[in-house]
Amino acid sequence: MKKTAFASVLWLFVAAGPAPAVLAQATETYTVPDGTRIQVRLETTLNSKTHRTGDRFTAKVVEAIMVSGKEVVPAGTTVEGRVAEVKTAGRVKGRSEMNLSYERLIFPNGVSETIVASLADLDETQKEEVDRKEGTIKGESSRKRDAAEVGGGAAAGAGIGAIAGGGKGAAIGAGVGGLIGLADSMRRKGKEIEIPAGTRQVIRLERPLSVNSTK
């Protein structure tokens, strides 16, 4: 009788399996504070002429983020984002602009987390500028080039005028030459933004990020 009772208890234990506490791994929540800068490498070429508001792009984290000695955002994590706003280069004030929104992290294990982040900096090899307050990329300015060409036109005009009519002719020639240079610069558009795939970027978290990780 005792043997039968013992066998029944043993069978129940085997059928039930190990206790849930044995199977579950302990997890802990880590918080990455807002303002944290994350180094990424762009996987999608961005161009202010061909991209439209809402277009998606991806980047890869190149340097892991540590919190309390724990790697919470490993290198290789995918960053997904979209073009929040884009302006192509125009004439006169011909400066293109592009604002990028970084929205999600996809970790190597497939888990994803929503983020709110903006662009903080670009690789120094890029000629574009970044408005760090707004996270907006601004295309290369043509003002210096235009000013130089307007000045060059004025100088050339002054030289021709001086030959033709002395000092008075130089003044008139400078004015005409300057106007020609200005008109020519106004006919051209500024440069479009071109950020090739492989470019390093620095993004900045605008809100804290909570990440659950096993101990």
PDB file of C-alpha atoms in Angstrom:
ATOM      1  CA  MET A   1       0.000   0.000   0.000  1.00  0.00           C
ATOM      2  CA  LYS A   2       2.782   2.411   0.949  1.00  0.00           C
ATOM      3  CA  LYS A   3       4.648   1.535  -2.243  1.00  0.00           C
ATOM      4  CA  THR A   4       1.562   2.250  -4.363  1.00  0.00           C
ATOM      5  CA  ALA A   5       1.009   5.623  -2.672  1.00  0.00           C
ATOM      6  CA  PHE A   6       4.645   6.629  -3.214  1.00  0.00           C
ATOM      7  CA  ALA A   7       4.465   5.704  -6.913  1.00  0.00           C
ATOM      8  CA  SER A   8       1.329   7.802  -7.324  1.00  0.00           C
ATOM      9  CA  VAL A   9       2.996  10.870  -5.797  1.00  0.00           C
ATOM     10  CA  LEU A  10       6.090  10.373  -7.971  1.00  0.00           C
ATOM     11  CA  TRP A  11       3.931  10.104 -11.084  1.00  0.00           C
ATOM     12  CA  LEU A  12       2.117  13.338 -10.232  1.00  0.00           C
ATOM     13  CA  PHE A  13       5.429  15.191  -9.765  1.00  0.00           C
ATOM     14  CA  VAL A  14       6.803  13.969 -13.108  1.00  0.00           C
ATOM     15  CA  ALA A  15       3.562  14.836 -14.941  1.00  0.00           C
ATOM     16  CA  ALA A  16       3.443  18.341 -13.487  1.00  0.00           C
ATOM     17  CA  GLY A  17       7.047  19.035 -14.498  1.00  0.00           C
ATOM     18  CA  PRO A  18       9.492  21.364 -12.741  1.00  0.00           C
ATOM     19  CA  ALA A  19       8.123  24.323 -10.858  1.00  0.00           C
ATOM     20  CA  PRO A  20       7.737  27.530 -12.932  1.00  0.00           C
ATOM     21  CA  ALA A  21      10.339  29.269 -10.780  1.00  0.00           C
ATOM     22  CA  VAL A  22      12.939  26.793 -11.995  1.00  0.00           C
ATOM     23  CA  LEU A  23      12.137  27.363 -15.680  1.00  0.00           C
ATOM     24  CA  ALA A  24      11.849  31.162 -15.639  1.00  0.00           C
ATOM     25  CA  GLN A  25      14.961  33.274 -15.867  1.00  0.00           C
ATOM     26  CA  ALA A  26      15.172  36.273 -13.612  1.00  0.00           C
ATOM     27  CA  THR A  27      14.871  39.579 -15.476  1.00  0.00           C
ATOM     28  CA  GLU A  28      15.696  43.127 -14.511  1.00  0.00           C
ATOM     29  CA  THR A  29      14.640  46.446 -16.011  1.00  0.00           C
ATOM     30  CA  TYR A  30      17.381  48.897 -16.978  1.00  0.00           C
ATOM     31  CA  THR A  31      16.733  52.540 -17.848  1.00  0.00           C
ATOM     32  CA  VAL A  32      18.770  54.337 -20.485  1.00  0.00           C
ATOM     33  CA  PRO A  33      18.366  58.049 -19.588  1.00  0.00           C
ATOM     34  CA  ASP A  34      17.196  60.711 -21.990  1.00  0.00           C
ATOM     35  CA  GLY A  35      20.075  62.601 -23.550  1.00  0.00           C
ATOM     36  CA  THR A  36      22.050  59.395 -24.114  1.00  0.00           C
ATOM     37  CA  ARG A  37      23.958  59.534 -27.400  1.00  0.00           C
ATOM     38  CA  ILE A  38      23.989  56.414 -29.572  1.00  0.00           C
ATOM     39  CA  GLN A  39      26.533  55.880 -32.349  1.00  0.00           C
ATOM     40  CA  VAL A  40      24.984  54.357 -35.480  1.00  0.00           C
ATOM     41  CA  ARG A  41      25.900  53.656 -39.104  1.00  0.00           C
ATOM     42  CA  LEU A  42      23.326  54.505 -41.759  1.00  0.00           C
ATOM     43  CA  GLU A  43      22.163  51.593 -43.939  1.00  0.00           C
ATOM     44  CA  THR A  44      20.021  53.684 -46.305  1.00  0.00           C
ATOM     45  CA  THR A  45      21.255  56.490 -48.541  1.00  0.00           C
ATOM     46  CA  LEU A  46      19.289  59.676 -47.856  1.00  0.00           C
ATOM     47  CA  ASN A  47      18.747  62.390 -50.467  1.00  0.00           C
ATOM     48  CA  SER A  48      16.615  65.513 -50.111  1.00  0.00           C
ATOM     49  CA  LYS A  49      15.711  65.401 -53.808  1.00  0.00           C
ATOM     50  CA  THR A  50      14.453  61.820 -53.982  1.00  0.00           C
ATOM     51  CA  HIS A  51      13.136  61.211 -50.463  1.00  0.00           C
ATOM     52  CA  ARG A  52       9.686  62.248 -49.293  1.00  0.00           C
ATOM     53  CA  THR A  53       8.128  62.780 -45.889  1.00  0.00           C
ATOM     54  CA  GLY A  54       7.308  59.380 -44.379  1.00  0.00           C
ATOM     55  CA  ASP A  55      10.013  57.403 -46.208  1.00  0.00           C
ATOM     56  CA  ARG A  56      11.626  54.769 -43.981  1.00  0.00           C
ATOM     57  CA  PHE A  57      15.314  54.166 -43.340  1.00  0.00           C
ATOM     58  CA  THR A  58      17.477  51.985 -41.080  1.00  0.00           C
ATOM     59  CA  ALA A  59      20.800  52.223 -39.268  1.00  0.00           C
ATOM     60  CA  LYS A  60      22.902  49.898 -37.093  1.00  0.00           C
ATOM     61  CA  VAL A  61      24.240  50.591 -33.615  1.00  0.00           C
ATOM     62  CA  VAL A  62      28.055  50.457 -33.751  1.00  0.00           C
ATOM     63  CA  GLU A  63      28.881  50.991 -30.063  1.00  0.00           C
ATOM     64  CA  ALA A  64      27.026  49.165 -27.275  1.00  0.00           C
ATOM     65  CA  ILE A  65      25.208  51.169 -24.584  1.00  0.00           C
ATOM     66  CA  MET A  66      25.989  50.113 -21.016  1.00  0.00           C
ATOM     67  CA  VAL A  67      23.909  50.740 -17.882  1.00  0.00           C
ATOM     68  CA  SER A  68      25.270  49.728 -14.459  1.00  0.00           C
ATOM     69  CA  GLY A  69      27.843  47.519 -16.148  1.00  0.00           C
ATOM     70  CA  LYS A  70      25.186  45.708 -18.207  1.00  0.00           C
ATOM     71  CA  GLU A  71      25.092  45.818 -22.005  1.00  0.00           C
ATOM     72  CA  VAL A  72      21.492  46.884 -22.639  1.00  0.00           C
ATOM     73  CA  VAL A  73      21.745  48.048 -26.264  1.00  0.00           C
ATOM     74  CA  PRO A  74      24.283  45.812 -28.031  1.00  0.00           C
ATOM     75  CA  ALA A  75      26.220  46.681 -31.166  1.00  0.00           C
ATOM     76  CA  GLY A  76      24.339  45.384 -34.202  1.00  0.00           C
ATOM     77  CA  THR A  77      20.957  46.542 -32.919  1.00  0.00           C
ATOM     78  CA  THR A  78      18.844  47.916 -35.799  1.00  0.00           C
ATOM     79  CA  VAL A  79      17.466  51.438 -35.565  1.00  0.00           C
ATOM     80  CA  GLU A  80      14.366  52.154 -37.641  1.00  0.00           C
ATOM     81  CA  GLY A  81      13.353  55.693 -38.534  1.00  0.00           C
ATOM     82  CA  ARG A  82      11.483  57.828 -41.025  1.00  0.00           C
ATOM     83  CA  VAL A  83      11.926  61.129 -42.810  1.00  0.00           C
ATOM     84  CA  ALA A  84       9.800  63.514 -40.741  1.00  0.00           C
ATOM     85  CA  GLU A  85      10.226  66.508 -43.048  1.00  0.00           C
ATOM     86  CA  VAL A  86      12.186  67.337 -46.173  1.00  0.00           C
ATOM     87  CA  LYS A  87      12.714  70.517 -48.212  1.00  0.00           C
ATOM     88  CA  THR A  88      14.513  70.499 -51.533  1.00  0.00           C
ATOM     89  CA  ALA A  89      16.987  73.231 -52.386  1.00  0.00           C
ATOM     90  CA  GLY A  90      15.442  76.383 -53.859  1.00  0.00           C
ATOM     91  CA  ARG A  91      16.748  79.512 -55.506  1.00  0.00           C
ATOM     92  CA  VAL A  92      18.058  82.616 -53.653  1.00  0.00           C
ATOM     93  CA  LYS A  93      17.676  80.988 -50.221  1.00  0.00           C
ATOM     94  CA  GLY A  94      18.602  77.682 -51.760  1.00  0.00           C
ATOM     95  CA  ARG A  95      19.307  75.485 -48.756  1.00  0.00           C
ATOM     96  CA  SER A  96      17.841  72.009 -48.527  1.00  0.00           C
ATOM     97  CA  GLU A  97      16.670  70.615 -45.180  1.00  0.00           C
ATOM     98  CA  MET A  98      15.838  67.173 -43.820  1.00  0.00           C
ATOM     99  CA  ASN A  99      14.531  66.189 -40.401  1.00  0.00           C
ATOM    100  CA  LEU A 100      14.859  62.550 -39.323  1.00  0.00           C
ATOM    101  CA  SER A 101      12.817  60.756 -36.672  1.00  0.00           C
ATOM    102  CA  TYR A 102      14.271  57.635 -34.993  1.00  0.00           C
ATOM    103  CA  GLU A 103      11.426  55.450 -33.724  1.00  0.00           C
ATOM    104  CA  ARG A 104      12.357  51.866 -32.913  1.00  0.00           C
ATOM    105  CA  LEU A 105      15.196  49.601 -31.820  1.00  0.00           C
ATOM    106  CA  ILE A 106      15.230  45.971 -32.962  1.00  0.00           C
ATOM    107  CA  PHE A 107      17.661  43.960 -30.859  1.00  0.00           C
ATOM    108  CA  PRO A 108      19.643  41.014 -32.270  1.00  0.00           C
ATOM    109  CA  ASN A 109      17.294  38.582 -30.435  1.00  0.00           C
ATOM    110  CA  GLY A 110      14.285  40.031 -32.315  1.00  0.00           C
ATOM    111  CA  VAL A 111      12.829  42.005 -29.402  1.00  0.00           C
ATOM    112  CA  SER A 112      11.899  45.595 -30.286  1.00  0.00           C
ATOM    113  CA  GLU A 113      11.490  48.755 -28.227  1.00  0.00           C
ATOM    114  CA  THR A 114       9.919  52.081 -29.196  1.00  0.00           C
ATOM    115  CA  ILE A 115      12.202  55.095 -28.855  1.00  0.00           C
ATOM    116  CA  VAL A 116      11.950  58.852 -29.297  1.00  0.00           C
ATOM    117  CA  ALA A 117      15.259  60.168 -30.646  1.00  0.00           C
ATOM    118  CA  SER A 118      16.682  62.826 -32.946  1.00  0.00           C
ATOM    119  CA  LEU A 119      19.889  63.415 -34.875  1.00  0.00           C
ATOM    120  CA  ALA A 120      22.653  64.982 -32.774  1.00  0.00           C
ATOM    121  CA  ASP A 121      25.628  64.869 -35.143  1.00  0.00           C
ATOM    122  CA  LEU A 122      26.955  63.663 -38.487  1.00  0.00           C
ATOM    123  CA  ASP A 123      30.254  62.229 -39.595  1.00  0.00           C
ATOM    124  CA  GLU A 124      32.701  65.118 -39.947  1.00  0.00           C
ATOM    125  CA  THR A 125      33.396  64.118 -43.555  1.00  0.00           C
ATOM    126  CA  GLN A 126      29.910  65.342 -44.509  1.00  0.00           C
ATOM    127  CA  LYS A 127      29.552  68.939 -45.694  1.00  0.00           C
ATOM    128  CA  GLU A 128      25.998  69.235 -44.393  1.00  0.00           C
ATOM    129  CA  GLU A 129      25.333  70.942 -41.069  1.00  0.00           C
ATOM    130  CA  VAL A 130      23.154  69.720 -38.196  1.00  0.00           C
ATOM    131  CA  ASP A 131      20.943  72.012 -36.153  1.00  0.00           C
ATOM    132  CA  ARG A 132      21.490  70.174 -32.864  1.00  0.00           C
ATOM    133  CA  LYS A 133      18.517  71.799 -31.179  1.00  0.00           C
ATOM    134  CA  GLU A 134      16.037  70.675 -33.834  1.00  0.00           C
ATOM    135  CA  GLY A 135      17.942  67.675 -35.197  1.00  0.00           C
ATOM    136  CA  THR A 136      17.611  69.089 -38.718  1.00  0.00           C
ATOM    137  CA  ILE A 137      20.172  68.448 -41.457  1.00  0.00           C
ATOM    138  CA  LYS A 138      20.864  71.519 -43.589  1.00  0.00           C
ATOM    139  CA  GLY A 139      22.421  71.292 -47.018  1.00  0.00           C
ATOM    140  CA  GLU A 140      25.659  72.998 -47.929  1.00  0.00           C
ATOM    141  CA  SER A 141      25.152  76.750 -48.154  1.00  0.00           C
ATOM    142  CA  SER A 142      25.871  78.457 -51.470  1.00  0.00           C
ATOM    143  CA  ARG A 143      26.083  81.954 -49.978  1.00  0.00           C
ATOM    144  CA  LYS A 144      29.880  82.086 -49.850  1.00  0.00           C
ATOM    145  CA  ARG A 145      30.155  80.887 -53.420  1.00  0.00           C
ATOM    146  CA  ASP A 146      27.503  83.350 -54.587  1.00  0.00           C
ATOM    147  CA  ALA A 147      29.129  86.251 -52.736  1.00  0.00           C
ATOM    148  CA  ALA A 148      32.483  85.431 -54.292  1.00  0.00           C
ATOM    149  CA  GLU A 149      30.970  85.303 -57.782  1.00  0.00           C
ATOM    150  CA  VAL A 150      29.065  88.562 -57.296  1.00  0.00           C
ATOM    151  CA  GLY A 151      32.285  90.200 -56.076  1.00  0.00           C
ATOM    152  CA  GLY A 152      34.212  88.729 -58.972  1.00  0.00           C
ATOM    153  CA  GLY A 153      31.671  90.096 -61.438  1.00  0.00           C
ATOM    154  CA  ALA A 154      31.920  93.536 -59.874  1.00  0.00           C
ATOM    155  CA  ALA A 155      35.722  93.494 -60.059  1.00  0.00           C
ATOM    156  CA  ALA A 156      35.689  92.409 -63.691  1.00  0.00           C
ATOM    157  CA  GLY A 157      33.131  95.087 -64.530  1.00  0.00           C
ATOM    158  CA  ALA A 158      35.198  97.735 -62.787  1.00  0.00           C
ATOM    159  CA  GLY A 159      38.268  96.778 -64.788  1.00  0.00           C
ATOM    160  CA  ILE A 160      36.450  97.030 -68.094  1.00  0.00           C
ATOM    161  CA  GLY A 161      34.821 100.311 -67.069  1.00  0.00           C
ATOM    162  CA  ALA A 162      38.139 101.830 -66.050  1.00  0.00           C
ATOM    163  CA  ILE A 163      39.626 101.072 -69.436  1.00  0.00           C
ATOM    164  CA  ALA A 164      36.643 102.578 -71.183  1.00  0.00           C
ATOM    165  CA  GLY A 165      35.990 105.644 -69.088  1.00  0.00           C
ATOM    166  CA  GLY A 166      38.364 106.102 -66.166  1.00  0.00           C
ATOM    167  CA  GLY A 167      37.171 106.290 -62.570  1.00  0.00           C
ATOM    168  CA  LYS A 168      33.524 107.006 -63.414  1.00  0.00           C
ATOM    169  CA  GLY A 169      33.504 104.155 -65.883  1.00  0.00           C
ATOM    170  CA  ALA A 170      34.993 101.861 -63.215  1.00  0.00           C
ATOM    171  CA  ALA A 171      32.130 102.630 -60.823  1.00  0.00           C
ATOM    172  CA  ILE A 172      29.491 102.004 -63.473  1.00  0.00           C
ATOM    173  CA  GLY A 173      31.223  98.841 -64.617  1.00  0.00           C
ATOM    174  CA  ALA A 174      31.416  97.520 -61.057  1.00  0.00           C
ATOM    175  CA  GLY A 175      27.684  98.011 -60.601  1.00  0.00           C
ATOM    176  CA  VAL A 176      26.809  96.304 -63.852  1.00  0.00           C
ATOM    177  CA  GLY A 177      29.227  93.446 -63.207  1.00  0.00           C
ATOM    178  CA  GLY A 178      27.854  92.927 -59.714  1.00  0.00           C
ATOM    179  CA  LEU A 179      24.276  92.773 -60.995  1.00  0.00           C
ATOM    180  CA  ILE A 180      25.260  90.221 -63.612  1.00  0.00           C
ATOM    181  CA  GLY A 181      26.960  88.079 -60.954  1.00  0.00           C
ATOM    182  CA  LEU A 182      23.923  88.346 -58.655  1.00  0.00           C
ATOM    183  CA  ALA A 183      21.497  87.421 -61.424  1.00  0.00           C
ATOM    184  CA  ASP A 184      23.610  84.413 -62.350  1.00  0.00           C
ATOM    185  CA  SER A 185      23.771  83.160 -58.733  1.00  0.00           C
ATOM    186  CA  MET A 186      19.995  83.515 -58.341  1.00  0.00           C
ATOM    187  CA  ARG A 187      19.385  81.246 -61.325  1.00  0.00           C
ATOM    188  CA  ARG A 188      21.040  78.309 -59.592  1.00  0.00           C
ATOM    189  CA  LYS A 189      19.682  76.135 -56.820  1.00  0.00           C
ATOM    190  CA  GLY A 190      21.636  75.229 -53.716  1.00  0.00           C
ATOM    191  CA  LYS A 191      23.052  71.750 -53.209  1.00  0.00           C
ATOM    192  CA  GLU A 192      20.810  68.853 -52.216  1.00  0.00           C
ATOM    193  CA  ILE A 193      21.472  66.824 -49.083  1.00  0.00           C
ATOM    194  CA  GLU A 194      23.218  63.523 -49.834  1.00  0.00           C
ATOM    195  CA  ILE A 195      23.962  61.235 -46.888  1.00  0.00           C
ATOM    196  CA  PRO A 196      25.325  57.935 -48.265  1.00  0.00           C
ATOM    197  CA  ALA A 197      24.817  54.540 -46.665  1.00  0.00           C
ATOM    198  CA  GLY A 198      27.703  53.782 -44.324  1.00  0.00           C
ATOM    199  CA  THR A 199      27.807  57.315 -42.901  1.00  0.00           C
ATOM    200  CA  ARG A 200      28.185  57.481 -39.131  1.00  0.00           C
ATOM    201  CA  GLN A 201      25.555  59.379 -37.191  1.00  0.00           C
ATOM    202  CA  VAL A 202      25.006  60.186 -33.533  1.00  0.00           C
ATOM    203  CA  ILE A 203      21.419  60.082 -32.317  1.00  0.00           C
ATOM    204  CA  ARG A 204      20.179  61.408 -28.987  1.00  0.00           C
ATOM    205  CA  LEU A 205      17.376  59.903 -26.897  1.00  0.00           C
ATOM    206  CA  GLU A 206      14.656  62.464 -26.211  1.00  0.00           C
ATOM    207  CA  ARG A 207      12.939  60.221 -23.636  1.00  0.00           C
ATOM    208  CA  PRO A 208      14.247  57.550 -21.234  1.00  0.00           C
ATOM    209  CA  LEU A 209      14.313  54.009 -22.622  1.00  0.00           C
ATOM    210  CA  SER A 210      13.404  51.023 -20.437  1.00  0.00           C
ATOM    211  CA  VAL A 211      14.952  47.690 -21.418  1.00  0.00           C
ATOM    212  CA  ASN A 212      14.197  44.314 -19.830  1.00  0.00           C
ATOM    213  CA  SER A 213      17.226  42.053 -19.687  1.00  0.00           C
ATOM    214  CA  THR A 214      18.027  38.691 -18.089  1.00  0.00           C
ATOM    215  CA  LYS A 215      20.513  38.706 -15.213  1.00  0.00           C
TER     216      LYS A 215
END
